[in-house]
């Protein structure tokens, strides 16, 4: 799952705690935080600063290292886990609760 988030500064803060974003997203989606990585932070120019900070987040299982570990059950479990995370993410966006769930102000 690749997710692009634009978070507005909270209480006048222009910075966000990346660890808190990862922890809150993991809690929201019920996935281990080790599966979530902030892969890119887009620095906003001064004119766009009020628009917030953009983060590109990747949620993924670790790659399977050897063919013996790649059983049908393993692949199905990985796919099911990511599907459930996607459904929770979509639901929180549709309900407008993603920003509150992330509560990422520093």
Short mmCIF file of C-alpha atoms in Angstrom, two decimals:
data_model
loop_
_atom_site.label_atom_id
_atom_site.label_comp_id
_atom_site.label_asym_id
_atom_site.label_seq_id
_atom_site.Cartn_x
_atom_site.Cartn_y
_atom_site.Cartn_z
CA UNK A 1 0.00 0.00 0.00
CA UNK A 2 1.41 3.40 -0.92
CA UNK A 3 -0.21 6.40 0.71
CA UNK A 4 0.35 10.10 0.19
CA UNK A 5 -0.63 12.24 3.18
CA UNK A 6 -0.67 15.99 3.56
CA UNK A 7 -0.84 16.91 7.22
CA UNK A 8 -1.57 20.42 8.41
CA UNK A 9 0.49 21.86 11.26
CA UNK A 10 -1.17 21.47 14.64
CA UNK A 11 -1.18 24.33 17.16
CA UNK A 12 1.05 26.46 14.93
CA UNK A 13 3.71 23.76 14.65
CA UNK A 14 5.42 23.34 11.29
CA UNK A 15 6.93 19.98 12.17
CA UNK A 16 5.63 16.46 12.66
CA UNK A 17 6.89 13.53 14.67
CA UNK A 18 7.50 10.81 12.07
CA UNK A 19 7.59 8.07 14.71
CA UNK A 20 4.20 9.17 16.01
CA UNK A 21 2.72 9.10 12.49
CA UNK A 22 4.00 5.53 12.03
CA UNK A 23 2.78 4.40 15.47
CA UNK A 24 -0.69 5.92 15.02
CA UNK A 25 -1.07 4.57 11.49
CA UNK A 26 -0.03 1.11 12.72
CA UNK A 27 -2.60 1.29 15.52
CA UNK A 28 -5.32 2.50 13.16
CA UNK A 29 -4.68 -0.23 10.60
CA UNK A 30 -3.81 -2.93 13.15
CA UNK A 31 -0.49 -3.74 11.48
CA UNK A 32 2.97 -3.94 13.03
CA UNK A 33 4.75 -0.59 12.85
CA UNK A 34 7.74 -2.35 11.28
CA UNK A 35 5.66 -2.71 8.09
CA UNK A 36 5.21 1.06 7.80
CA UNK A 37 7.90 3.30 6.37
CA UNK A 38 7.88 6.99 5.55
CA UNK A 39 9.69 6.84 2.24
CA UNK A 40 9.57 10.49 1.26
CA UNK A 41 8.88 13.84 2.86
CA UNK A 42 8.11 16.62 0.40
CA UNK A 43 9.46 19.93 1.60
CA UNK A 44 6.93 22.66 0.96
CA UNK A 45 7.99 26.12 -0.20
CA UNK A 46 7.12 29.15 1.91
CA UNK A 47 4.04 29.92 -0.21
CA UNK A 48 2.66 26.41 0.31
CA UNK A 49 3.67 26.09 3.97
CA UNK A 50 0.10 26.68 5.14
CA UNK A 51 -0.97 23.69 3.03
CA UNK A 52 0.91 21.35 5.33
CA UNK A 53 3.66 18.77 5.04
CA UNK A 54 3.36 15.94 2.52
CA UNK A 55 4.47 12.43 3.43
CA UNK A 56 4.71 9.39 1.18
CA UNK A 57 4.09 6.30 3.30
CA UNK A 58 4.57 2.67 2.29
CA UNK A 59 2.88 -0.22 4.09
CA UNK A 60 4.27 -3.59 3.07
CA UNK A 61 5.34 -6.98 4.23
CA UNK A 62 9.02 -7.79 4.22
CA UNK A 63 10.02 -9.48 0.97
CA UNK A 64 10.09 -13.26 1.07
CA UNK A 65 13.77 -14.17 1.11
CA UNK A 66 13.67 -17.68 -0.27
CA UNK A 67 11.37 -19.77 -2.39
CA UNK A 68 10.81 -22.35 0.36
CA UNK A 69 9.09 -19.68 2.47
CA UNK A 70 6.78 -18.67 -0.38
CA UNK A 71 3.95 -21.05 0.25
CA UNK A 72 0.43 -20.44 -0.97
CA UNK A 73 -0.71 -19.96 2.64
CA UNK A 74 2.01 -17.36 3.29
CA UNK A 75 1.12 -15.36 0.20
CA UNK A 76 -2.61 -15.55 1.00
CA UNK A 77 -1.99 -14.36 4.57
CA UNK A 78 0.13 -11.45 3.36
CA UNK A 79 -2.51 -10.44 0.82
CA UNK A 80 -5.30 -10.70 3.42
CA UNK A 81 -3.37 -8.54 5.91
CA UNK A 82 -2.77 -5.82 3.33
CA UNK A 83 -6.38 -6.00 2.14
CA UNK A 84 -7.65 -5.49 5.70
CA UNK A 85 -5.29 -2.54 6.20
CA UNK A 86 -6.49 -1.02 2.91
CA UNK A 87 -10.13 -1.39 3.96
CA UNK A 88 -9.49 0.32 7.32
CA UNK A 89 -7.60 3.11 5.62
CA UNK A 90 -10.34 3.71 3.06
CA UNK A 91 -12.99 3.67 5.77
CA UNK A 92 -11.13 6.26 7.87
CA UNK A 93 -10.69 8.52 4.83
CA UNK A 94 -14.37 8.21 3.92
CA UNK A 95 -15.44 8.99 7.48
CA UNK A 96 -12.99 11.89 7.69
CA UNK A 97 -11.27 10.43 10.76
CA UNK A 98 -7.77 9.76 9.37
CA UNK A 99 -6.33 13.10 10.51
CA UNK A 100 -7.63 12.64 14.05
CA UNK A 101 -6.36 9.05 14.15
CA UNK A 102 -2.86 10.13 13.11
CA UNK A 103 -2.72 13.03 15.61
CA UNK A 104 0.80 13.72 14.38
CA UNK A 105 1.52 17.18 15.72
CA UNK A 106 4.88 17.48 17.43
#
